[in-house]
PDB file of C-alpha atoms in Angstrom:
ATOM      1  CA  UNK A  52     -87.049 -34.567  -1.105  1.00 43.00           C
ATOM      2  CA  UNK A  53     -84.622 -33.598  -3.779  1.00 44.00           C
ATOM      3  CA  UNK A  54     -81.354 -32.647  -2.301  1.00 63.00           C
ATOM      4  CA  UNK A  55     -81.226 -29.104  -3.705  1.00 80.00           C
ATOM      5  CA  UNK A  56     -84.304 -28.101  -2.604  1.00 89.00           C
ATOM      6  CA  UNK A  57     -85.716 -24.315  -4.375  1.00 92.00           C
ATOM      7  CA  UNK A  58     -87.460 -21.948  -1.842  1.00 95.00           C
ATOM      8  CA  UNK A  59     -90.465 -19.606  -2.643  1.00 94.00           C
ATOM      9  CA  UNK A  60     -88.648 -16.293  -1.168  1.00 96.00           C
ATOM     10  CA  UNK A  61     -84.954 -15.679  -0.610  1.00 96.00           C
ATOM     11  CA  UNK A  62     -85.909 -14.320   2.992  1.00 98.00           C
ATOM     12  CA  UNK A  63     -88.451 -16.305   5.183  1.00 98.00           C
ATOM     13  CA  UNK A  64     -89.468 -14.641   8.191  1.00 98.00           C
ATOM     14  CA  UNK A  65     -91.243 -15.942  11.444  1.00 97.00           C
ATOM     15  CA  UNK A  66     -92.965 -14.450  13.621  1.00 96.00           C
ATOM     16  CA  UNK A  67     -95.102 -15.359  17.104  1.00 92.00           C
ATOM     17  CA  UNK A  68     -96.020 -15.112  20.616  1.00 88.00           C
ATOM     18  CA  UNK A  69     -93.025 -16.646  22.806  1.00 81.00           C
ATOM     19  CA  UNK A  70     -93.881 -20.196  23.014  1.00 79.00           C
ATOM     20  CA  UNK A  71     -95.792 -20.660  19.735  1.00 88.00           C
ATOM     21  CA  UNK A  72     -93.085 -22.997  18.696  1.00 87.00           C
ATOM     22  CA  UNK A  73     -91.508 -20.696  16.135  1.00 92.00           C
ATOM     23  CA  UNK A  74     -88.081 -21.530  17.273  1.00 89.00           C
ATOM     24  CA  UNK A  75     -88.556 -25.135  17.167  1.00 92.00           C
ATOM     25  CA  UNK A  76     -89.832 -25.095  13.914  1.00 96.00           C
ATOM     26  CA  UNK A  77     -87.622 -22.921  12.596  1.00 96.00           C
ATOM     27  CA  UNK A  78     -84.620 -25.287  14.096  1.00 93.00           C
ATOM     28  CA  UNK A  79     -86.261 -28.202  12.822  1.00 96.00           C
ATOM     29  CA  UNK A  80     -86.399 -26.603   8.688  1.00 97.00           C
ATOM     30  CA  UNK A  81     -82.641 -25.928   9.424  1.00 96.00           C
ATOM     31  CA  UNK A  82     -81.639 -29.579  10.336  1.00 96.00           C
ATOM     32  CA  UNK A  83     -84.010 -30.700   6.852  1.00 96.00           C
ATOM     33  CA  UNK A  84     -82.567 -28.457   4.722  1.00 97.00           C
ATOM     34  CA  UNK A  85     -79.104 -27.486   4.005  1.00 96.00           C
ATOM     35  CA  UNK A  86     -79.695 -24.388   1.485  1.00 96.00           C
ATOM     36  CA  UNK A  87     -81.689 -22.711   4.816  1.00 97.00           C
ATOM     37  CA  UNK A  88     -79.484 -20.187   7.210  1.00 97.00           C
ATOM     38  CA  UNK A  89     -80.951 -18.622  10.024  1.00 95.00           C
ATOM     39  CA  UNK A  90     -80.150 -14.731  10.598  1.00 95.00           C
ATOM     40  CA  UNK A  91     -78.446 -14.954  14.230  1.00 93.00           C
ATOM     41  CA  UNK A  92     -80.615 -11.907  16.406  1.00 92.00           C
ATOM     42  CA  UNK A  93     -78.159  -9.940  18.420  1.00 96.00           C
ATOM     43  CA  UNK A  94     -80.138  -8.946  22.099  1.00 97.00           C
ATOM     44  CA  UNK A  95     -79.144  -7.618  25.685  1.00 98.00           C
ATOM     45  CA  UNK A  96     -81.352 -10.338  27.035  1.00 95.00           C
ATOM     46  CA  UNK A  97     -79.366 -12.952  29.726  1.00 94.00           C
ATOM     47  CA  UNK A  98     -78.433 -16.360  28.272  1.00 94.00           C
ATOM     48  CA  UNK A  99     -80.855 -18.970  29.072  1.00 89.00           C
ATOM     49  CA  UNK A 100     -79.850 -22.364  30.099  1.00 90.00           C
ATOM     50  CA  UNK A 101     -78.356 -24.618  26.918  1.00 92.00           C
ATOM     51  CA  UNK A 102     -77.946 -21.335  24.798  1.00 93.00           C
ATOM     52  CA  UNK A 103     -74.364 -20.495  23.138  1.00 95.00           C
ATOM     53  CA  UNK A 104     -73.755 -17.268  22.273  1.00 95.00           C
ATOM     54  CA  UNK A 105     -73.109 -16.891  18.517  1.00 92.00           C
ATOM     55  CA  UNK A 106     -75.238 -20.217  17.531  1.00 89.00           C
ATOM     56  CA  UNK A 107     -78.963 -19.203  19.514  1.00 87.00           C
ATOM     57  CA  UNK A 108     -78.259 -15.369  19.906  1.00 92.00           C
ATOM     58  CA  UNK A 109     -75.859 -12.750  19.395  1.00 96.00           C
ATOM     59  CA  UNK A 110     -75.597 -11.444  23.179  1.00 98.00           C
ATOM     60  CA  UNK A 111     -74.800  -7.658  23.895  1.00 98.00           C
ATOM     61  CA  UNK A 112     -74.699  -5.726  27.093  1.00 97.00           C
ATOM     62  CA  UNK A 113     -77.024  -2.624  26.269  1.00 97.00           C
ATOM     63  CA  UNK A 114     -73.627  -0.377  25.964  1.00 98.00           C
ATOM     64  CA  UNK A 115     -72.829  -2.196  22.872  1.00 97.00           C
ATOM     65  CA  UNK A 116     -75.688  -2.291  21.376  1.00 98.00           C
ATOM     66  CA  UNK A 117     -76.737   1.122  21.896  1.00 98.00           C
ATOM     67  CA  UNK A 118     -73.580   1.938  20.177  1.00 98.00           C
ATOM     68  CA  UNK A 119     -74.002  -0.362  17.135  1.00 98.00           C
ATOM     69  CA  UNK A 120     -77.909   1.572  16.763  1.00 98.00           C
ATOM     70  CA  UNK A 121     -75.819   4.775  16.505  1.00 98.00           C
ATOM     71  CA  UNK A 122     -73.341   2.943  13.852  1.00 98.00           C
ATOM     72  CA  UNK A 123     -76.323   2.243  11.907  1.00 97.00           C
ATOM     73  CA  UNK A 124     -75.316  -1.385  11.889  1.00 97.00           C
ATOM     74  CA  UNK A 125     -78.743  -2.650  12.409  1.00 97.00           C
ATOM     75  CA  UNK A 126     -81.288  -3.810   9.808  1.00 95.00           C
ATOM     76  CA  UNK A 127     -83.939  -3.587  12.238  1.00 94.00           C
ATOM     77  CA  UNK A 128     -83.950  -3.367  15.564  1.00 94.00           C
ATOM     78  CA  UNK A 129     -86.826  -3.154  18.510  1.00 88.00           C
ATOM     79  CA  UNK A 130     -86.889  -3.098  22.301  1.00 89.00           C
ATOM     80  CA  UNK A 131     -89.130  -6.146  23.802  1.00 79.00           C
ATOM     81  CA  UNK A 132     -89.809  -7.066  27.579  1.00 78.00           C
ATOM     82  CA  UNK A 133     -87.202  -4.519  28.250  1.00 89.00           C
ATOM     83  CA  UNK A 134     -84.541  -6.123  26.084  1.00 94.00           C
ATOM     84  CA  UNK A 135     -83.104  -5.290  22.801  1.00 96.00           C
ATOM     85  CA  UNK A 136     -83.323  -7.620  19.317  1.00 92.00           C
ATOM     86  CA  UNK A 137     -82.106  -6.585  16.319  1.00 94.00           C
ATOM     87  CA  UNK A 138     -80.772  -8.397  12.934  1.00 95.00           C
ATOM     88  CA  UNK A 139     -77.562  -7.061  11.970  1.00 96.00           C
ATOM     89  CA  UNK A 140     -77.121  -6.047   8.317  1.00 95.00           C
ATOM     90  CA  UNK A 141     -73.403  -7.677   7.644  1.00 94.00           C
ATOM     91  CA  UNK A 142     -74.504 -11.012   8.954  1.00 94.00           C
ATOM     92  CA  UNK A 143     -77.682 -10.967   6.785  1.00 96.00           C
ATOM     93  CA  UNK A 144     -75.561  -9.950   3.682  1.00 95.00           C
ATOM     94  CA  UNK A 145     -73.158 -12.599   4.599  1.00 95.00           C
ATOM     95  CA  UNK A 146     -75.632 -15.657   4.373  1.00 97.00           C
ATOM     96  CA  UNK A 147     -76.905 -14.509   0.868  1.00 97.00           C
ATOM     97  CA  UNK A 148     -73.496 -13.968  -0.663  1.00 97.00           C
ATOM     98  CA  UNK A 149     -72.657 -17.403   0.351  1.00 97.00           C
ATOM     99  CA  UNK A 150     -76.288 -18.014  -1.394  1.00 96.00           C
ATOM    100  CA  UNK A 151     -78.635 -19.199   1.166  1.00 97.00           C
ATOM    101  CA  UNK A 152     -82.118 -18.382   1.971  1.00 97.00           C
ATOM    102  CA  UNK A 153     -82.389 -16.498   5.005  1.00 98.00           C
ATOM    103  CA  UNK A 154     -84.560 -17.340   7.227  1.00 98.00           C
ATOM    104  CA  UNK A 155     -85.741 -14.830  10.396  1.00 96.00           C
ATOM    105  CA  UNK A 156     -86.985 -15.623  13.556  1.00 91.00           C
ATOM    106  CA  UNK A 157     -88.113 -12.175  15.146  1.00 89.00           C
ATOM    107  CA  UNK A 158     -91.050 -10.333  16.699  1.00 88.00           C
ATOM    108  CA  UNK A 159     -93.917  -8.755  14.371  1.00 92.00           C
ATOM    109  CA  UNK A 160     -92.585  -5.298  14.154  1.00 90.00           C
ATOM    110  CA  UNK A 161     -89.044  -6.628  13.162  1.00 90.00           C
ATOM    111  CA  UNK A 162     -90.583  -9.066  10.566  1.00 94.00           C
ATOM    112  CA  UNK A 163     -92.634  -6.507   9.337  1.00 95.00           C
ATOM    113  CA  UNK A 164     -89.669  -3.335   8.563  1.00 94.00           C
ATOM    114  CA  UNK A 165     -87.533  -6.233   7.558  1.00 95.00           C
ATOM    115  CA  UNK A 166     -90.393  -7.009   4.575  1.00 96.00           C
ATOM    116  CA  UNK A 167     -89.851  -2.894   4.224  1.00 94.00           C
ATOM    117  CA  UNK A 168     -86.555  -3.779   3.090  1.00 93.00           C
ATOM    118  CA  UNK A 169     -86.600  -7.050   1.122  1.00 95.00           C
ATOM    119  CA  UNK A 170     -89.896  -6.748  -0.341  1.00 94.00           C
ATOM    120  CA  UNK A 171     -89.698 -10.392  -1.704  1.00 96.00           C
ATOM    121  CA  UNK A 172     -89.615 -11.926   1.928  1.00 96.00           C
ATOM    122  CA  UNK A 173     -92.260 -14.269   2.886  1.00 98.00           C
ATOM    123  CA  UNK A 174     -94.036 -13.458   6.210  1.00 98.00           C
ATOM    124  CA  UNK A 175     -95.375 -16.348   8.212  1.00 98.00           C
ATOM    125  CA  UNK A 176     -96.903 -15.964  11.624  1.00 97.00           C
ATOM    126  CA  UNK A 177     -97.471 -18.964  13.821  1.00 97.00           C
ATOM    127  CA  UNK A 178     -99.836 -18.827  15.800  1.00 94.00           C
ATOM    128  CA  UNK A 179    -100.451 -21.533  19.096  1.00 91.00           C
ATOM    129  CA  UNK A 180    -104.134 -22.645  19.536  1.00 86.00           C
ATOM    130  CA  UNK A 181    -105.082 -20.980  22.425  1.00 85.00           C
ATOM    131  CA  UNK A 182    -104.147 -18.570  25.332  1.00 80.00           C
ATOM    132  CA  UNK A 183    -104.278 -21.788  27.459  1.00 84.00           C
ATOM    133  CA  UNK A 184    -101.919 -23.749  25.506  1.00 79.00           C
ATOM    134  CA  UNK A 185     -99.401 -21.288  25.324  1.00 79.00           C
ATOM    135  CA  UNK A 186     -98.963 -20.551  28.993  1.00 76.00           C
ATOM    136  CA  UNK A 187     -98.620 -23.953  29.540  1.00 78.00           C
ATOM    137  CA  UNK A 188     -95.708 -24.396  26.892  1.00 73.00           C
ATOM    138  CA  UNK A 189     -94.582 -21.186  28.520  1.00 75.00           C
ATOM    139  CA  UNK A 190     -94.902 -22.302  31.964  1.00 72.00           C
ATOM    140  CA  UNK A 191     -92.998 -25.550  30.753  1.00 71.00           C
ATOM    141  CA  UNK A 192     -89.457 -23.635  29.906  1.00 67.00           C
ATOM    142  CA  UNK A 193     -89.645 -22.815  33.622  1.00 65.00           C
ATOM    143  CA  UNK A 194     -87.537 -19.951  32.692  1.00 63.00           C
ATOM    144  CA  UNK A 195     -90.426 -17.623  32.721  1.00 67.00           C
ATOM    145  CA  UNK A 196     -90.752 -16.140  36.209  1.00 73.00           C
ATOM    146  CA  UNK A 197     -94.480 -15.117  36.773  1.00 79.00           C
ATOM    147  CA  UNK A 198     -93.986 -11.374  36.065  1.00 78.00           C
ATOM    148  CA  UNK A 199     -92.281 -12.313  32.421  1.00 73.00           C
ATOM    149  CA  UNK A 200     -95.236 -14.654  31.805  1.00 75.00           C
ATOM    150  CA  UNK A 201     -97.376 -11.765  32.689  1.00 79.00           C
ATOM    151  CA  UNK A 202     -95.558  -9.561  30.182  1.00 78.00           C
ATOM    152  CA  UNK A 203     -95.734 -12.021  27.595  1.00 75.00           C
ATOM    153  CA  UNK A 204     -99.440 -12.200  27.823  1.00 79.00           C
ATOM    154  CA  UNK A 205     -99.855  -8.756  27.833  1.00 81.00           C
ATOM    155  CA  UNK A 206     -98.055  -8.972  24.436  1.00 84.00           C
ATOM    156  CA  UNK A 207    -100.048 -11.232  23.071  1.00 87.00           C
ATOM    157  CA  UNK A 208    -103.090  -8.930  21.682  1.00 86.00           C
ATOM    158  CA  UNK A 209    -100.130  -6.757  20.344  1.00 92.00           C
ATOM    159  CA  UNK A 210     -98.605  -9.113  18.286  1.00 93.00           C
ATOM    160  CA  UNK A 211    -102.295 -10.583  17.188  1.00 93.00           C
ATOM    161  CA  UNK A 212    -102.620  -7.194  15.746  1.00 95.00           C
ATOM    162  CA  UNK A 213    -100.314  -7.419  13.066  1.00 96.00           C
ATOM    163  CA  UNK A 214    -101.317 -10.514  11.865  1.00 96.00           C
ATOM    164  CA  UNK A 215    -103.516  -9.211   8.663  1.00 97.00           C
ATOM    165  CA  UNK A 216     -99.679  -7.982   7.700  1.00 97.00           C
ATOM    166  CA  UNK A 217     -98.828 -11.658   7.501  1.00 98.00           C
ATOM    167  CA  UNK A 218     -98.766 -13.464   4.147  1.00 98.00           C
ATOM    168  CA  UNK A 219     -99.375 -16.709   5.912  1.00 98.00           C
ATOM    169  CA  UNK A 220    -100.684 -17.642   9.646  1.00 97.00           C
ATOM    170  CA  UNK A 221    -100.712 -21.221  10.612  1.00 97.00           C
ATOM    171  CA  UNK A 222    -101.859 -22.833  13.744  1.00 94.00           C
ATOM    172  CA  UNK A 223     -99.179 -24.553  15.615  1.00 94.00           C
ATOM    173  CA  UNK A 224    -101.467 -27.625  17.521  1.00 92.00           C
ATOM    174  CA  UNK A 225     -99.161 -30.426  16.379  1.00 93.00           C
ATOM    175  CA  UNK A 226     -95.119 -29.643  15.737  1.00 93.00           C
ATOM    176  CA  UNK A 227     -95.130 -32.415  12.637  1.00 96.00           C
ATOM    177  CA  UNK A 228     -98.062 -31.276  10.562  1.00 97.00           C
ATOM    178  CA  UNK A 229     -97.108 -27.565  11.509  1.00 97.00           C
ATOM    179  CA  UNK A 230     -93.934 -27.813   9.859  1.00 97.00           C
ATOM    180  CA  UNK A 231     -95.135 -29.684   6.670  1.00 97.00           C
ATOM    181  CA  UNK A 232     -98.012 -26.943   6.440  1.00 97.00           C
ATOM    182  CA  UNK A 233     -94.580 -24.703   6.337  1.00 98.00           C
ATOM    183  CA  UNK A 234     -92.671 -26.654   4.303  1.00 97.00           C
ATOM    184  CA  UNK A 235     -95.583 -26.568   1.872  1.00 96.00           C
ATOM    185  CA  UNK A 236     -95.423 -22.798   1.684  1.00 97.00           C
ATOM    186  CA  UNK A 237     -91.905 -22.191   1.099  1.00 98.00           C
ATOM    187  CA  UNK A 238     -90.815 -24.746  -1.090  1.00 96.00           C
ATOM    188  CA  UNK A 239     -91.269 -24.013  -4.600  1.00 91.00           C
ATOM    189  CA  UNK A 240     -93.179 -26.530  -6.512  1.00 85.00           C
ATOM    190  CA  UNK A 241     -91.850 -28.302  -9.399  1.00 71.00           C
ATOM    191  CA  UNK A 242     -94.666 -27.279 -12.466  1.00 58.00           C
TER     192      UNK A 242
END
């Protein structure tokens, strides 16, 4: 891999069920490649375990967030599981004036009024290979009491829904050849 690698879109967005492995892979396309910043999500969910505020999340009591909606500081912005996400525009304009490609990591209605807005984004859903296999990568965070796993699941048809809307769907069976099925969709191709 050349080291100034050329991407497909200048906004990349994934989307999935929680424990698909879109934040993995998304981490992993970060540590590859250099030209690649992620848009930091602000939310009013709690910190998990090993997450910094700033670097994983933007965290917000509701207050402060409710007040930023009214501000109109938000790109997009949805309320999941009884928590708020939402991209903030200034951070997103930041990371292309310093001439990145952003990349997202959001739910499907947030991916999808984000495409509203940057109509050259590239949409990829990743999808696990079964119901069974993602309860047991969500049961393996054990930070997913049994009435958020419930939630979660309950989701899941919800998000399925939307994703026709997707430019791309891949299968997330194997981390490796998931992200080299990704990096073969976003990297533009020397003709």
């Amino acid at each position: 891999m050349t080291e100034k690698t050329e991407f497909i879109a200048p906004y990349i967005i994934f989307s999935a069920p929680s424990g698909a492995g879109k934040t993995t892979i998304v981490k992993r396309l970060l540590a590859r490649y250099p030209q690649l910043a992620v848009s930091i999500s602000a939310t009013t969910r709690p910190i998990r375990p090993g997450e910094q505020d700033g670097l994983d999340y933007i965290f917000m009591d509701k207050e402060s967030f409710e007040q930023a909606i009214s501000r109109g500081e938000f790109l997009e912005y949805e309320q999941v599981h009884g928590n708020y996400y939402g991209t903030l525009k200034k951070s997103v304009q930041n990371l292309r004036e310093q001439g990145y490609t952003v990349v997202f990591d959001i739910d499907v209605k947030g991916a999808l009024s984000i495409k509203k807005t940057f109509n050259e984004s590239m949409l990829i859903f990743i999808k696990p290979p079964s119901t069974e296999v993602l309860i047991d990568r969500l049961k393996g965070r054990k930070s997913e009491d049994e009435a958020t796993l419930k939630k979660r699941l309950q989701r899941l048809e919800f998000e399925y829904s939307f994703m026709d809307r997707f430019d791309h769907v891949v299968i997330n069976d194997d981390i490796e050849e998931t992200i080299s099925t990704v990096e073969g969709l976003i990297i533009k191709k020397n003709e």
